[in-house]
Coordinates of C-alpha atoms in Angstrom, one line a residue:
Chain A
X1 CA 129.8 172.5 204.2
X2 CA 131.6 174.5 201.5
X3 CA 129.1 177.2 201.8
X4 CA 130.2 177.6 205.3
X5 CA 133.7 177.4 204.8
X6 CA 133.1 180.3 202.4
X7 CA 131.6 181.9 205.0
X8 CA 133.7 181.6 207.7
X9 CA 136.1 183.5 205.6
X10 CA 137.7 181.4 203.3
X11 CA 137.6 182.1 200.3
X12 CA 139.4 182.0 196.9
X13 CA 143.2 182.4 196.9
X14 CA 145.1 181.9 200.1
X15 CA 143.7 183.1 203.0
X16 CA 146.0 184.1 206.3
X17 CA 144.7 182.5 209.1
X18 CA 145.9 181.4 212.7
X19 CA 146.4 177.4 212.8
X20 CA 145.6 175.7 216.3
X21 CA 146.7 172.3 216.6
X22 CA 148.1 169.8 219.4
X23 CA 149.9 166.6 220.0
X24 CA 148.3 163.6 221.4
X25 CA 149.5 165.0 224.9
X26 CA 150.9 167.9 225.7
X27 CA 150.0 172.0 225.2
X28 CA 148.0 173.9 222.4
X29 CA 150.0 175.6 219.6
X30 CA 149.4 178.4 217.1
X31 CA 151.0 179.9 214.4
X32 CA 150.5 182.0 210.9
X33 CA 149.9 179.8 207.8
X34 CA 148.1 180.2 204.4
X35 CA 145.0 177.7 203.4
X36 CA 144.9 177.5 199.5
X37 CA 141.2 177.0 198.5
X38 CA 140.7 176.1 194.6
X39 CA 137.4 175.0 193.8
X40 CA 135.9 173.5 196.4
X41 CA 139.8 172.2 197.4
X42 CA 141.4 173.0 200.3
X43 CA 145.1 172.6 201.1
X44 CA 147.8 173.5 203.5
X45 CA 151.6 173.3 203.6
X46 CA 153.2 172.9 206.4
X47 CA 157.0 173.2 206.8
X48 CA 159.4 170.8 208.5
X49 CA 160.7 171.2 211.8
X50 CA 157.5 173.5 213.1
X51 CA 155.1 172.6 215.9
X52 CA 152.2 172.6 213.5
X53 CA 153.4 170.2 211.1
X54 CA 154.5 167.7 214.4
X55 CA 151.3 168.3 215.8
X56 CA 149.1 167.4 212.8
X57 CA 151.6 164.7 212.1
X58 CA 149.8 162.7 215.2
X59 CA 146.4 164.0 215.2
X60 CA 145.6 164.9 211.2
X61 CA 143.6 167.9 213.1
X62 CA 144.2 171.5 212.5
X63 CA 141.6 174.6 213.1
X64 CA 142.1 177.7 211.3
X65 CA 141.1 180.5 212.6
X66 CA 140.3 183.6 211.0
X67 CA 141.4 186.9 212.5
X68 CA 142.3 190.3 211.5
X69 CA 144.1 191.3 214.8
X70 CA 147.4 191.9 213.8
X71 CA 148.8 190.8 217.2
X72 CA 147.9 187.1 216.4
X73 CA 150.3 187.1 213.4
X74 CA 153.2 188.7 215.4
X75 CA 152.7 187.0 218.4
X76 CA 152.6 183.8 216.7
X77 CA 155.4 184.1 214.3
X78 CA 158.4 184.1 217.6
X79 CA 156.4 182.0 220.0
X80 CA 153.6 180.3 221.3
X81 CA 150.2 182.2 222.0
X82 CA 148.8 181.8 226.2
X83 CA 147.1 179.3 227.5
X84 CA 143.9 181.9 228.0
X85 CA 143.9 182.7 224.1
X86 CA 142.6 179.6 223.5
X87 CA 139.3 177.9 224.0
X88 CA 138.4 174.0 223.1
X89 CA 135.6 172.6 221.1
X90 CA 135.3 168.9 221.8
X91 CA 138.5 169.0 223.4
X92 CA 140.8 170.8 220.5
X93 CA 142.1 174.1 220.7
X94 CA 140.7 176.9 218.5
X95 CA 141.3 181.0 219.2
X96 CA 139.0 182.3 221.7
X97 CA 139.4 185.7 219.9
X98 CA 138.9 184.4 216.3
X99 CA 135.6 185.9 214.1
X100 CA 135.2 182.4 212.7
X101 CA 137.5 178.8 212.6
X102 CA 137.1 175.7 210.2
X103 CA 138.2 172.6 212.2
X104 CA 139.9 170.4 209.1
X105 CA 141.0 166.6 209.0
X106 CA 144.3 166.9 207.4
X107 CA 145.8 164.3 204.8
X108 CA 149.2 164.2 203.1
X109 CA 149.2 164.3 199.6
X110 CA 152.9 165.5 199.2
X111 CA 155.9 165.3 200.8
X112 CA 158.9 167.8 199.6
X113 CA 162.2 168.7 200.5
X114 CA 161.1 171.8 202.9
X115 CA 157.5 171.0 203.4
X116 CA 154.7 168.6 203.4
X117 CA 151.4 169.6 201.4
X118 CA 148.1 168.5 203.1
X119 CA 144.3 168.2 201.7
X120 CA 141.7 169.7 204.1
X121 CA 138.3 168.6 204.9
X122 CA 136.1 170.6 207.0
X123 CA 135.0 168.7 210.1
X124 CA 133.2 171.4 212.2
X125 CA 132.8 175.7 211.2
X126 CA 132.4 178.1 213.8
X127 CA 131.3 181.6 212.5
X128 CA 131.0 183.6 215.8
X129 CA 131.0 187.2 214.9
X130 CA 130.9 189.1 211.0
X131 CA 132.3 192.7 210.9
X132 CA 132.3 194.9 208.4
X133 CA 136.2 196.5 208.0
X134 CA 137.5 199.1 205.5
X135 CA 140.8 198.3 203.8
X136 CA 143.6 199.5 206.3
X137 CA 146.8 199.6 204.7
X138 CA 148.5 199.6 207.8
X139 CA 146.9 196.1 208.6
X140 CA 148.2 195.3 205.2
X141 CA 151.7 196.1 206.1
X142 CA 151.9 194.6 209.2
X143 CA 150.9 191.2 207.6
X144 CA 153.7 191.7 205.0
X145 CA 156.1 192.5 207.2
X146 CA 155.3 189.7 209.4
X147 CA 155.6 187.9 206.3
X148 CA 159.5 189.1 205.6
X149 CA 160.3 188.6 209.2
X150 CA 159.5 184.7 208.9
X151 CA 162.3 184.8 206.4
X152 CA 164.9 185.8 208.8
X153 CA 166.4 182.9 210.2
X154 CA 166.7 181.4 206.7
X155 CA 168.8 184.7 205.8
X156 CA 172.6 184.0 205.4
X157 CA 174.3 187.0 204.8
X158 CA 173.9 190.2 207.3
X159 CA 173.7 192.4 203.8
X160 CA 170.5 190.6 203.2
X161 CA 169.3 190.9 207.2
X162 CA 170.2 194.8 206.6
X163 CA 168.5 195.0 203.6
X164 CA 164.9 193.2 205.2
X165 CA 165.7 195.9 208.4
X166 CA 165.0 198.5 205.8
X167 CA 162.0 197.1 204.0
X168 CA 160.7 197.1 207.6
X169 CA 161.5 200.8 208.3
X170 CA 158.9 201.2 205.0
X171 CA 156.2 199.0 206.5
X172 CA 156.4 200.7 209.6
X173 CA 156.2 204.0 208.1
X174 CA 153.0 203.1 206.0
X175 CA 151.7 201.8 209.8
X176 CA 152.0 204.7 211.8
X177 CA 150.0 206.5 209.0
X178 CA 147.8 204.3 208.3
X179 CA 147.1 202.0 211.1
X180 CA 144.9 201.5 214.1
X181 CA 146.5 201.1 217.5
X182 CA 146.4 197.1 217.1
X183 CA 148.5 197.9 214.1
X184 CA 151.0 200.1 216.1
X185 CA 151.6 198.3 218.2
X186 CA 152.0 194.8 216.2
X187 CA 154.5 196.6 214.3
X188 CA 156.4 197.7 217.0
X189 CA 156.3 194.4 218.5
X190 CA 157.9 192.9 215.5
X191 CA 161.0 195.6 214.9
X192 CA 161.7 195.0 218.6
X193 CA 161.8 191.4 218.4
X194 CA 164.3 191.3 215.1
X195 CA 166.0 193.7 216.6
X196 CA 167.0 191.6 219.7
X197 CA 167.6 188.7 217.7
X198 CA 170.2 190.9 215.5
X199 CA 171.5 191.9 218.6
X200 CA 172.0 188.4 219.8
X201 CA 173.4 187.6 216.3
X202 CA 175.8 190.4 216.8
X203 CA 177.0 188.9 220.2
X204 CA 177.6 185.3 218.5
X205 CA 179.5 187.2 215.9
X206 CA 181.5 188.7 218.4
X207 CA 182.4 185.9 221.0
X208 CA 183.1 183.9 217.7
X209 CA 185.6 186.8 216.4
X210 CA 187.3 186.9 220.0
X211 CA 187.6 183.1 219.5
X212 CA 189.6 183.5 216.1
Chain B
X1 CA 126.6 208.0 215.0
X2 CA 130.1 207.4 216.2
X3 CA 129.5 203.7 216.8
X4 CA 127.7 203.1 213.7
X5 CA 130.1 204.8 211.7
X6 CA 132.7 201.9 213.6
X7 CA 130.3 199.6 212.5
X8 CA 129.9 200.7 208.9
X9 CA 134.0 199.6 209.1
X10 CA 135.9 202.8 209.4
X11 CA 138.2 202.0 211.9
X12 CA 140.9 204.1 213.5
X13 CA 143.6 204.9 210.8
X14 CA 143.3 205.2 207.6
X15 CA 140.2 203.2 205.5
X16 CA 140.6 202.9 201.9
X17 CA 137.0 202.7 200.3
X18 CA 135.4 204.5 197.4
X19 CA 133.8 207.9 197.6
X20 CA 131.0 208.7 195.5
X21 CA 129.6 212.2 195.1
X22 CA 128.2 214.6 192.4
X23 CA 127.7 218.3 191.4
X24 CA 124.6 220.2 192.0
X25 CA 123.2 218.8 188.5
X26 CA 125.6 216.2 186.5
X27 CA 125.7 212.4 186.8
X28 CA 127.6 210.7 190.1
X29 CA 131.2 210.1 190.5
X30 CA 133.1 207.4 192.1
X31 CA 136.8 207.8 192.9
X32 CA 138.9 205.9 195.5
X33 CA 140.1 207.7 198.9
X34 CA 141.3 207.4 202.3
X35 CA 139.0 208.5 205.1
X36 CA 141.3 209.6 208.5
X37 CA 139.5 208.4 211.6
X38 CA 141.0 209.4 214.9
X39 CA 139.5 209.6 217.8
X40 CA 136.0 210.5 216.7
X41 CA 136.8 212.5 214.1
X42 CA 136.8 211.7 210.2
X43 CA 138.7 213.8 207.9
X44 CA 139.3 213.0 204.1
X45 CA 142.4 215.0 201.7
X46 CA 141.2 215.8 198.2
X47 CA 143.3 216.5 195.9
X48 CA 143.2 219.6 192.9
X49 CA 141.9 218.9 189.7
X50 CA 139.6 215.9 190.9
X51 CA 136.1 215.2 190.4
X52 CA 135.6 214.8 194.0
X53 CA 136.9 217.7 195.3
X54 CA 134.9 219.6 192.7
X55 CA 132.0 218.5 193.7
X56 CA 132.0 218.7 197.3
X57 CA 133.1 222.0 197.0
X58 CA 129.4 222.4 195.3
X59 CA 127.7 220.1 197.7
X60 CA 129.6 219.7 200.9
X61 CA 128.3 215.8 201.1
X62 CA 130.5 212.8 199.9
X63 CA 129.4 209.0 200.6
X64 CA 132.4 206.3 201.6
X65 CA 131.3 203.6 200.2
X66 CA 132.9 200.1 202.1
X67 CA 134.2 197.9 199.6
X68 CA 137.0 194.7 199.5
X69 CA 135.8 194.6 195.6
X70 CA 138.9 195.1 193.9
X71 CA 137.5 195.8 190.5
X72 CA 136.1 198.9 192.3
X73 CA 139.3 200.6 193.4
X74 CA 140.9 200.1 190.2
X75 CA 138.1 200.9 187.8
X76 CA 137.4 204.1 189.7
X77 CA 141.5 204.8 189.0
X78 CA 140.8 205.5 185.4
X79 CA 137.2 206.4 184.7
X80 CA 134.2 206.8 186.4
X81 CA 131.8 203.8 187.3
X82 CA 128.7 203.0 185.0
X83 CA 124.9 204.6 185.9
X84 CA 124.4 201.2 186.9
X85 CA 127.2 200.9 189.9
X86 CA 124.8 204.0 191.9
X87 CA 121.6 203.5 193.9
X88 CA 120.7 206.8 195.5
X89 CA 119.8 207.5 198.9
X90 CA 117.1 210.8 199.0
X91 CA 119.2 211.6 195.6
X92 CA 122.7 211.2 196.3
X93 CA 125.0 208.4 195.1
X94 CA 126.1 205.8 196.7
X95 CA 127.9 202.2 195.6
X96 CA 124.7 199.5 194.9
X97 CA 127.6 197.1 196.1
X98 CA 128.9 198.6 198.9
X99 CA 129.1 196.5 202.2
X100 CA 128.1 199.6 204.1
X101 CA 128.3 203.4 203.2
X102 CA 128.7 206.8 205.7
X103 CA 127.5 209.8 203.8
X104 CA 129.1 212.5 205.3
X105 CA 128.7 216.9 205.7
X106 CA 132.0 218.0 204.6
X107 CA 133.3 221.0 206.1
X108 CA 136.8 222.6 204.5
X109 CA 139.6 223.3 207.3
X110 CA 142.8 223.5 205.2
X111 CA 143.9 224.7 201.6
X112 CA 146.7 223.1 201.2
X113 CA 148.8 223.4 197.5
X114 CA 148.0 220.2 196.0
X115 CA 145.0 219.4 198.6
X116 CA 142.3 220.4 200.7
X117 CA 141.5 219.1 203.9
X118 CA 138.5 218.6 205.1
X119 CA 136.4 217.5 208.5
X120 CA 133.4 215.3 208.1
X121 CA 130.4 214.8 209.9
X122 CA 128.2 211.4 209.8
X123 CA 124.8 212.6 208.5
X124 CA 123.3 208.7 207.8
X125 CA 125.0 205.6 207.6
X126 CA 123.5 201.8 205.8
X127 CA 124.9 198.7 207.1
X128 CA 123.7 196.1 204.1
X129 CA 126.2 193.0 204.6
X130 CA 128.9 192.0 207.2
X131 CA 131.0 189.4 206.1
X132 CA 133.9 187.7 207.2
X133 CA 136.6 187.6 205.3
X134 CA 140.1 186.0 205.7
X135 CA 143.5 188.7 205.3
X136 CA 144.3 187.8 201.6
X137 CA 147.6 189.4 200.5
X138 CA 146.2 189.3 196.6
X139 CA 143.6 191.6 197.3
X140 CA 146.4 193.8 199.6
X141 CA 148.5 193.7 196.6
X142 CA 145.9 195.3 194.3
X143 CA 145.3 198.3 196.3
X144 CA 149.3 198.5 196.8
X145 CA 149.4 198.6 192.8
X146 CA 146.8 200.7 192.6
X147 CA 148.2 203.4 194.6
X148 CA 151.7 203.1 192.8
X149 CA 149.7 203.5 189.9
X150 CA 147.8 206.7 190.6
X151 CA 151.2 208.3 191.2
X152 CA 151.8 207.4 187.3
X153 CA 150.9 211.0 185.8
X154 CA 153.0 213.0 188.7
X155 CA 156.2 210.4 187.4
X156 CA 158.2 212.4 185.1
X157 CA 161.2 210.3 184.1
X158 CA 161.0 207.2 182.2
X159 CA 163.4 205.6 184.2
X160 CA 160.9 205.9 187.4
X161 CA 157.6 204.5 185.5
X162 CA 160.2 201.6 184.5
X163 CA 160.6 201.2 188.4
X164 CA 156.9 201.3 188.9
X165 CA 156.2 198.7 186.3
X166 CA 158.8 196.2 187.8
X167 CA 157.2 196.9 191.2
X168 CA 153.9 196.4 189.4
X169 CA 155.4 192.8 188.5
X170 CA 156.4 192.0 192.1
X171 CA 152.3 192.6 193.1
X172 CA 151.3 191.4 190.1
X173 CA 153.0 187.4 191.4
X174 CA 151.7 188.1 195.2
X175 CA 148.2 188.4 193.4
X176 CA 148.6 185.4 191.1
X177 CA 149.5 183.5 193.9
X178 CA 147.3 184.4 196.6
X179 CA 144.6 186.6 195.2
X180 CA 141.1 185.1 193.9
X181 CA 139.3 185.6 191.1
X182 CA 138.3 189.2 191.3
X183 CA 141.9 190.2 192.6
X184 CA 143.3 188.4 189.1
X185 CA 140.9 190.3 186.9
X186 CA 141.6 193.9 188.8
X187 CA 145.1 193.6 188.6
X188 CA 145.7 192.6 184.6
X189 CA 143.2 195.5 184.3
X190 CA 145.5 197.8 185.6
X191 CA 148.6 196.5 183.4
X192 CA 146.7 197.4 181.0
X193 CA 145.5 200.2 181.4
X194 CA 149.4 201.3 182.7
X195 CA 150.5 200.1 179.2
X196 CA 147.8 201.5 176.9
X197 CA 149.1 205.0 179.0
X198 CA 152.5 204.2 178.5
X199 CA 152.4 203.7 174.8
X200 CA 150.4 206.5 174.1
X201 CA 153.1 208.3 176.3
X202 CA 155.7 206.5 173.8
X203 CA 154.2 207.5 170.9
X204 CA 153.3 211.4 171.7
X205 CA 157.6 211.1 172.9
X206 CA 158.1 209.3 169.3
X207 CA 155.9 212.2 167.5
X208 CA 157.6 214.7 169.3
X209 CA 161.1 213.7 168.0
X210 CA 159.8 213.4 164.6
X211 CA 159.7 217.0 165.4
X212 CA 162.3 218.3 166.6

């Protein structure tokens, strides 16, 4: 089974993949996480107050699915993915999209302050299409900045917010010369986003000046 | 050929992989470079003063060799590959490693100051292994530091190759972190290799004072 989780993509390190998970009733969810793999070990940590870690909380499932769209990771990271992006195998939800997916049974090992650490075991792998892709540092960049822009709500001062707003100026530059159209258009995607929550952060700033 | 080229993994934008090529008689060379793809047309910048440029301006053929070997893109930095990395395909190099290679008909369409530009056409193209493989911000790190790095000879204050090297720190953590095995190994090889350079450089600066 290791072989194949190899396979499927998952190899040494931390590899960014989609997670797909539910509750016991109600609607699929996905979002960005990392799967450590050490040896033949596989973890996860989940953080507290997120849809994935409530959903494996009741069902110990979680499926992650391995992508290089860049959309996925955007799309993910400031809401829930359509009900059409997401197929079922035996009844749980995986990415219809994704080039492979390990269905894991989760277990807690840890709980910390922030986060709760899980041991994987592969239940099922689905390997449904290999591609051969260059490096794209564009791809790269999205996935960082995605990466900075999970970060934001946990930012206190505006210096700080202005200071990620300009890191993501430099990812953005390296995607329009580097990237694909997927790329683009993920990046572009992500500024807008921030870029209406600063706003709305700007309008909370304001109505709470007017109030002083 | 379009497809297959697509297929080999260069992708719309830029693809990072490692071009091999060689004079009309002298041993192969392997260096890394960026191969434009838009629309259906390729185009690759060499720069002045490199091996690869030198030799396609002899032969008008360079391989892009698809790699997510790390080791590769950092070796080729400073030195050339071993007799050993090439096969040959009707006599020219290509990487024995590679996931898939393009060899490509080069044809010059700009002389630029530091560069030449120049148009490729897809004369063959081997597609020897698709995996899958999971995004992994180690190995994304590597080729970030390895780019940084191969701006280290245009640097010309101290106080920017101190930047680099503290930048170099910040990838060097993503790829402890997150990287695998071969992502560890590439990037300690190109600390060292930065520091070897950058004591020689302290010494010829030391020597120099002695001097003046």
């Amino acid at each position: 089974m290791d072989n194949l989780v190899e396979e499927a993509g998952l190899r040494e390190g931390i590899s960014e993949v989609i997670a797909t998970t539910q509750p016991l009733s109600g609607t699929p969810n996905a979002a960005p996480v990392g799967i450590l793999s050490r040896g033949s070990e596989y973890r996860v940590r989940l953080y507290r107050g997120s849809k994935t870690l409530s959903n494996v909380r009741e069902t110990m499932r979680l499926a992650a699915n391995v992508t290089r769209d860049p959309m996925f990771f955007v799309r993910t990271l400031f809401g829930n993915l359509s009900p059409g992006d997401f197929s079922l195998f035996h009844g749980f939800p995986v990415l219809k999209e994704a080039n492979s997916w390990v269905l894991f049974r989760c277990r807690l090992v840890y709980e910390g302050t922030d986060s709760l650490l899980f041991l994987l075991s592969p239940l099922a792998v689905a390997i449904i299409r290999a591609r051969i892709y260059a490096i794209n540092r564009g791809l790269n960049a999205v996935i960082e900045a995605a990466i900075l822009a999970s970060r934001y709500n946990i930012m206190k001062s505006n210096r700080e917010r202005e200071q990620m707003m300009r890191k993501m100026g430099d990812y953005a530059e390296i995607v329009e010369r580097c990237g694909g159209r997927r790329e683009k258009e993920a990046i572009r995607l992500l500024i807008d986003e921030l870029q209406k929550r600063a706003n709305q952060n700007r309008m909370v700033s304001k109505n709470l000046s007017m109030l002083l």
